[in-house]
Short mmCIF file of C-alpha atoms in Angstrom, two decimals:
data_model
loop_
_atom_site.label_atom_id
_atom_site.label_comp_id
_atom_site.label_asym_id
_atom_site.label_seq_id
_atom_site.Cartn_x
_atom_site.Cartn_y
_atom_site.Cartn_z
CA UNK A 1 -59.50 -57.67 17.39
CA UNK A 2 -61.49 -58.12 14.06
CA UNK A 3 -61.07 -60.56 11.08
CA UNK A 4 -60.47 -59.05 7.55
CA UNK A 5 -59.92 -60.57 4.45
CA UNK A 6 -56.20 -61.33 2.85
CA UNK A 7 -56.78 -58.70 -0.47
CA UNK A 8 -54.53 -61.84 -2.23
CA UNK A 9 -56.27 -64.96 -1.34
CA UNK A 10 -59.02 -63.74 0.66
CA UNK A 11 -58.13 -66.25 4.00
CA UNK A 12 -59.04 -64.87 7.14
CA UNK A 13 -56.44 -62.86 8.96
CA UNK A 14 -56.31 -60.48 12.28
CA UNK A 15 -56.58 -56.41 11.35
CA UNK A 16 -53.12 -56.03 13.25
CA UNK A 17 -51.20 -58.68 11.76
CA UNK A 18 -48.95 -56.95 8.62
CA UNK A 19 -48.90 -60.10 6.52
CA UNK A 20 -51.29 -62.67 5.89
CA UNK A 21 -50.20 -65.92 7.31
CA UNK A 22 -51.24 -67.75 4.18
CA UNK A 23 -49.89 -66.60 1.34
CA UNK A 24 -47.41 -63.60 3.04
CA UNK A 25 -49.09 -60.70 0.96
CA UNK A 26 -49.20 -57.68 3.64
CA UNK A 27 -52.40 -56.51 4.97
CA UNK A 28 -54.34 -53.48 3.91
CA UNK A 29 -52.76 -49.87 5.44
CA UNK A 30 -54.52 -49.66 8.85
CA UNK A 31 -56.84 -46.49 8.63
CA UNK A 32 -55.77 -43.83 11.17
CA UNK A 33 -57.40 -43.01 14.57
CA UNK A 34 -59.10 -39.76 15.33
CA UNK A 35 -55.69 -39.47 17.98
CA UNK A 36 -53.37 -39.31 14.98
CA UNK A 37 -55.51 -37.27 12.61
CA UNK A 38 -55.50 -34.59 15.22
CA UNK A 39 -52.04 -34.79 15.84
CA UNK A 40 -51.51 -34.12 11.71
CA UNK A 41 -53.79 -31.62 11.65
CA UNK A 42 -52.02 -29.82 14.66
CA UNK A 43 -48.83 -30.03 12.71
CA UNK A 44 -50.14 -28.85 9.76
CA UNK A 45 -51.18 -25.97 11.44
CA UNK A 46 -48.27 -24.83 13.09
CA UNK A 47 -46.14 -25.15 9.69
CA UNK A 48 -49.00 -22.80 8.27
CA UNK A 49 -48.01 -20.20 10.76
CA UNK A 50 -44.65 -20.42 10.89
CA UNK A 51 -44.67 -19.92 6.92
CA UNK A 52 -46.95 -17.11 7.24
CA UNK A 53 -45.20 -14.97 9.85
CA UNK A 54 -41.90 -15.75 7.74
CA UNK A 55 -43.89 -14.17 4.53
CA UNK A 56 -46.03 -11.50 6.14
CA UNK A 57 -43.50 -9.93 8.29
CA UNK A 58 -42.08 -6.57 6.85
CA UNK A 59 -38.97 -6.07 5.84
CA UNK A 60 -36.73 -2.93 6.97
CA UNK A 61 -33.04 -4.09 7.83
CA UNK A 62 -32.27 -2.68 4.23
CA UNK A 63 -33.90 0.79 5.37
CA UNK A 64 -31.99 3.59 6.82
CA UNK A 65 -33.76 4.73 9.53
CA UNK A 66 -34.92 8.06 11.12
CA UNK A 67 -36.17 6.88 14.70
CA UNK A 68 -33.45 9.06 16.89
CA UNK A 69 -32.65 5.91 18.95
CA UNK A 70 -31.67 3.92 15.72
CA UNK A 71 -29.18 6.82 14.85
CA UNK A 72 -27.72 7.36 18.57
CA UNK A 73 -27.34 3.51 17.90
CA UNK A 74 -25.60 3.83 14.48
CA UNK A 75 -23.21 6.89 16.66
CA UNK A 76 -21.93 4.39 19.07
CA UNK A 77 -20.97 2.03 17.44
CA UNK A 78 -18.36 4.18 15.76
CA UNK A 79 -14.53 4.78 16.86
CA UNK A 80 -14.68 8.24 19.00
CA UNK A 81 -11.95 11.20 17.68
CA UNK A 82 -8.79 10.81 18.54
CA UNK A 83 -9.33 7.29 20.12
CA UNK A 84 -6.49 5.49 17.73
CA UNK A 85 -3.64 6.98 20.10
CA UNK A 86 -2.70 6.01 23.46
CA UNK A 87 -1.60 7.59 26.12
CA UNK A 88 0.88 6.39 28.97
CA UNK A 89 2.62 7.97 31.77
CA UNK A 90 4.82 6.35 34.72
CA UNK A 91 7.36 7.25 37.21
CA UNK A 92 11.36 8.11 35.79
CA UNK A 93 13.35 4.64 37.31
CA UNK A 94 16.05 7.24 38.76
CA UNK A 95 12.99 8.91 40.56
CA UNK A 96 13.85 12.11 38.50
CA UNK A 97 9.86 12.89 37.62
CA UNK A 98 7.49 11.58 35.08
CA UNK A 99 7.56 9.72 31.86
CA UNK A 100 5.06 10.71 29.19
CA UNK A 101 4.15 8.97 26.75
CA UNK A 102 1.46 8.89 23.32
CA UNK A 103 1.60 6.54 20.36
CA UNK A 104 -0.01 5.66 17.35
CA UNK A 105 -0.33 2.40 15.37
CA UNK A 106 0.06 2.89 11.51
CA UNK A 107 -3.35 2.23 9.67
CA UNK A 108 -1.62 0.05 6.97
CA UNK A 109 0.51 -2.90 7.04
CA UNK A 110 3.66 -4.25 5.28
CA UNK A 111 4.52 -7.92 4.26
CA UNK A 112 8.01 -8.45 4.12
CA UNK A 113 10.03 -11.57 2.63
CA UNK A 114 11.88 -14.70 4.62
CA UNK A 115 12.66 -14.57 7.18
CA UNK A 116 10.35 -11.46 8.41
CA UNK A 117 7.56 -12.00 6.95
CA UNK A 118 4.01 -11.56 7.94
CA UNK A 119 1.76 -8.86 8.40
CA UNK A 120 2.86 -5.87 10.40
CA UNK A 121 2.24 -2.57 11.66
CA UNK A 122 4.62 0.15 12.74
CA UNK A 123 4.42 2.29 15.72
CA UNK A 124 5.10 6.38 16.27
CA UNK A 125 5.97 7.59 19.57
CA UNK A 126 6.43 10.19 21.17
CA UNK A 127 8.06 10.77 24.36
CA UNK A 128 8.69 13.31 27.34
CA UNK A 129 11.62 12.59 29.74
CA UNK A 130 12.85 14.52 32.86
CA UNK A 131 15.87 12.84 31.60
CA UNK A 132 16.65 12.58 28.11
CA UNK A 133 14.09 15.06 27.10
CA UNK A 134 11.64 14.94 24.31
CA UNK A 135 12.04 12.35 21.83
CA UNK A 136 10.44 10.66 18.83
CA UNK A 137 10.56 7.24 17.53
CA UNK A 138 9.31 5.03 15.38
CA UNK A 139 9.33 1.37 15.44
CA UNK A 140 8.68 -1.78 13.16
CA UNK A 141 7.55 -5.10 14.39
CA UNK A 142 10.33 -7.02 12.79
CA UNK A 143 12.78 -6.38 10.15
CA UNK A 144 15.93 -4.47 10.06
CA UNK A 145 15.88 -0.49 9.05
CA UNK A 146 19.24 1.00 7.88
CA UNK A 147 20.35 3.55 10.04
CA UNK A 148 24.15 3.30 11.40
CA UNK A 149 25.31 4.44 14.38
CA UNK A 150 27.96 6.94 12.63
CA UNK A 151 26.31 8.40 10.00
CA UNK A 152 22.71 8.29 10.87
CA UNK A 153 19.98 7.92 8.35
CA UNK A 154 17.62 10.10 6.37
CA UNK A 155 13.82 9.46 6.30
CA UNK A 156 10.79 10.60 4.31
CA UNK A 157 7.72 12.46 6.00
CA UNK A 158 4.96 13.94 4.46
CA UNK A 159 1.80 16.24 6.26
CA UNK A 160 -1.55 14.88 4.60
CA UNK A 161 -1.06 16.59 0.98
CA UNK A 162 2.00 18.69 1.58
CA UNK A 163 5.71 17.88 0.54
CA UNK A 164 7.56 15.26 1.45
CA UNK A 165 10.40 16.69 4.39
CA UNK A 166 13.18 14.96 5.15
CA UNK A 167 14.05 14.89 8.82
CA UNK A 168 17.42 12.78 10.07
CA UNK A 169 17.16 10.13 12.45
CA UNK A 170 19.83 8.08 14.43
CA UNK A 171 19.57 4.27 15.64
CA UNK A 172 18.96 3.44 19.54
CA UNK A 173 21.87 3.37 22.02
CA UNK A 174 21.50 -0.45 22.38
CA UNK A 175 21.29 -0.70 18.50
CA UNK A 176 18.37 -2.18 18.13
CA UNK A 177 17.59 -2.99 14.39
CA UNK A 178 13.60 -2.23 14.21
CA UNK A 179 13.67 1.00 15.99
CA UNK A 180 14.93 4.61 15.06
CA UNK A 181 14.87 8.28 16.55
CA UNK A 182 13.53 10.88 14.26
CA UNK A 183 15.00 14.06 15.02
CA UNK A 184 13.84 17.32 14.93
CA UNK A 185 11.24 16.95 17.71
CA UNK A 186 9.38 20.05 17.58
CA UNK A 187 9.84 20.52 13.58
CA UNK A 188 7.71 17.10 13.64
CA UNK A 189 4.62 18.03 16.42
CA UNK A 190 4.40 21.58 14.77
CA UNK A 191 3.59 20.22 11.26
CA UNK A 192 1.36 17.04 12.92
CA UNK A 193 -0.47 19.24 15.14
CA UNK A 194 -1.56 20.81 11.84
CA UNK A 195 -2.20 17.75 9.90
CA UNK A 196 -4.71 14.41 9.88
CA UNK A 197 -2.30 12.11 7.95
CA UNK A 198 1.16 11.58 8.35
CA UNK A 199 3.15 9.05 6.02
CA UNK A 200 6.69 7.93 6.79
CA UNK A 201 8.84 6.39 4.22
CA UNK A 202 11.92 4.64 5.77
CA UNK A 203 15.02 2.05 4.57
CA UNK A 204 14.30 -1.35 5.54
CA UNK A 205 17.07 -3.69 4.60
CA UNK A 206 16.58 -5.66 1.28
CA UNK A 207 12.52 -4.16 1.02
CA UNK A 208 13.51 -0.97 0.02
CA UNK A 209 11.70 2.14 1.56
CA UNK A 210 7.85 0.91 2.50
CA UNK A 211 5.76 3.69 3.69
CA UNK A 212 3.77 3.64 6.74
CA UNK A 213 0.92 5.49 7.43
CA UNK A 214 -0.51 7.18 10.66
CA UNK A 215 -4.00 8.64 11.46
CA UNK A 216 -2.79 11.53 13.90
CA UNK A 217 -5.64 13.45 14.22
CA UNK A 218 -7.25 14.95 17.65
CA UNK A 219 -3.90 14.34 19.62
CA UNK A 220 -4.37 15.29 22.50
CA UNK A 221 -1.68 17.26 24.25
CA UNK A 222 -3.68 17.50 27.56
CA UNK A 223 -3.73 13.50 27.72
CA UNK A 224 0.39 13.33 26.76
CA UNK A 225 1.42 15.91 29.28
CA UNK A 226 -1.17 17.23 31.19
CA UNK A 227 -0.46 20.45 33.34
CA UNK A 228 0.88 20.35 36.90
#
């Protein structure tokens, strides 16, 4: 331990004591050891690096690139053809043969008031039954569509750019409110066989007619019903 002076009133006082005993003025900053010098230096030069390899390193995420892997990349990542419908078969309950099945979410959405509201989707299906035969529906997530059980109903389709057809439809035996059958079966898969877009414009109580529409491009006829 070594004596320095007090800087205020010069008395004698120990190089690790902070304040002088005397007068309370603290001691002179104690110079650093080589141990702590090297340890700043060692900082200093890993925050030199860092910065540099930040500031030096090229920049190409704003590039499109024409490495093959990069573009077999940029491939998979997108939605295959035909991948938006799905495809469902299983056994008749009256062990008559097999249900087929392929539907199709619409690509927009609707937003209807109290006390349905919320963002929805509708759904077009299409069905093969050793029973009942071929049928097609379409069905909303909630709301009420205005189609009687005497009369029927009347809705709107139209093939990508073509005109819009009306095809009758007729409301489900156990009178469900959000679904309908469109009839007209074949009519409907010979003109979206043909087509990439199909819009539906149907009578929803108190929203008017919203239109719906369906990607139904690449169906798949081998996946609905495939041959036996």
């Amino acid at each position: 331990m070594a004596l320095i002076k007090c800087k205020e009133c010069g008395a004698e006082v120990s190089s690790k004591a902070e304040t002088c005993p005397k007068c309370g003025a603290r001691v002179a900053e104690k110079p650093m050891g080589c141990g702590t010098l090297i340890g700043v230096a060692f900082l200093g030069v890993i925050i030199i690096l860092i910065f540099s390899s930040i500031f030096s390193s090229p920049v190409t995420s704003s590039r499109p690139s024409s490495d093959a892997s990069a573009a077999t990349a940029s491939v998979g990542t997108q939605s295959l053809p035909g991948s938006q419908w799905s495809y469902y078969q299983n056994s008749d309950d009256m062990g008559k043969g097999t249900v087929y099945r392929a539907y199709v979410s619409s690509t927009n959405t609707v937003n209807f008031d109290f006390p349905y509201s919320g963002e929805q989707h509708a759904t077009l299906s299409l069905r093969t039954h050793p029973r009942w035969g071929k049928d097609l529906f379409f069905r909303i997530e909630k709301g009420q569509l205005l189609c009687n059980s005497y009369d029927g109903c009347n809705v709107l389709i139209r093939f990508d750019d073509g005109p819009a057809l009306t095809f009758s439809a007729i409301e489900p035996e156990d009178n469900s409110s959000e679904v309908i059958f469109i009839q007209n079966y074949g009519r409907f898969v010979e003109n979206m066989l043909k087509a990439k877009r199909v819009r539906i414009a149907v009578n929803v109580y108190q929203e008017g007619a919203p239109t719906f529409e369906f990607d139904v491009s690449d169906f798949d006829q081998a996946k609905y019903k495939p041959k036996t």
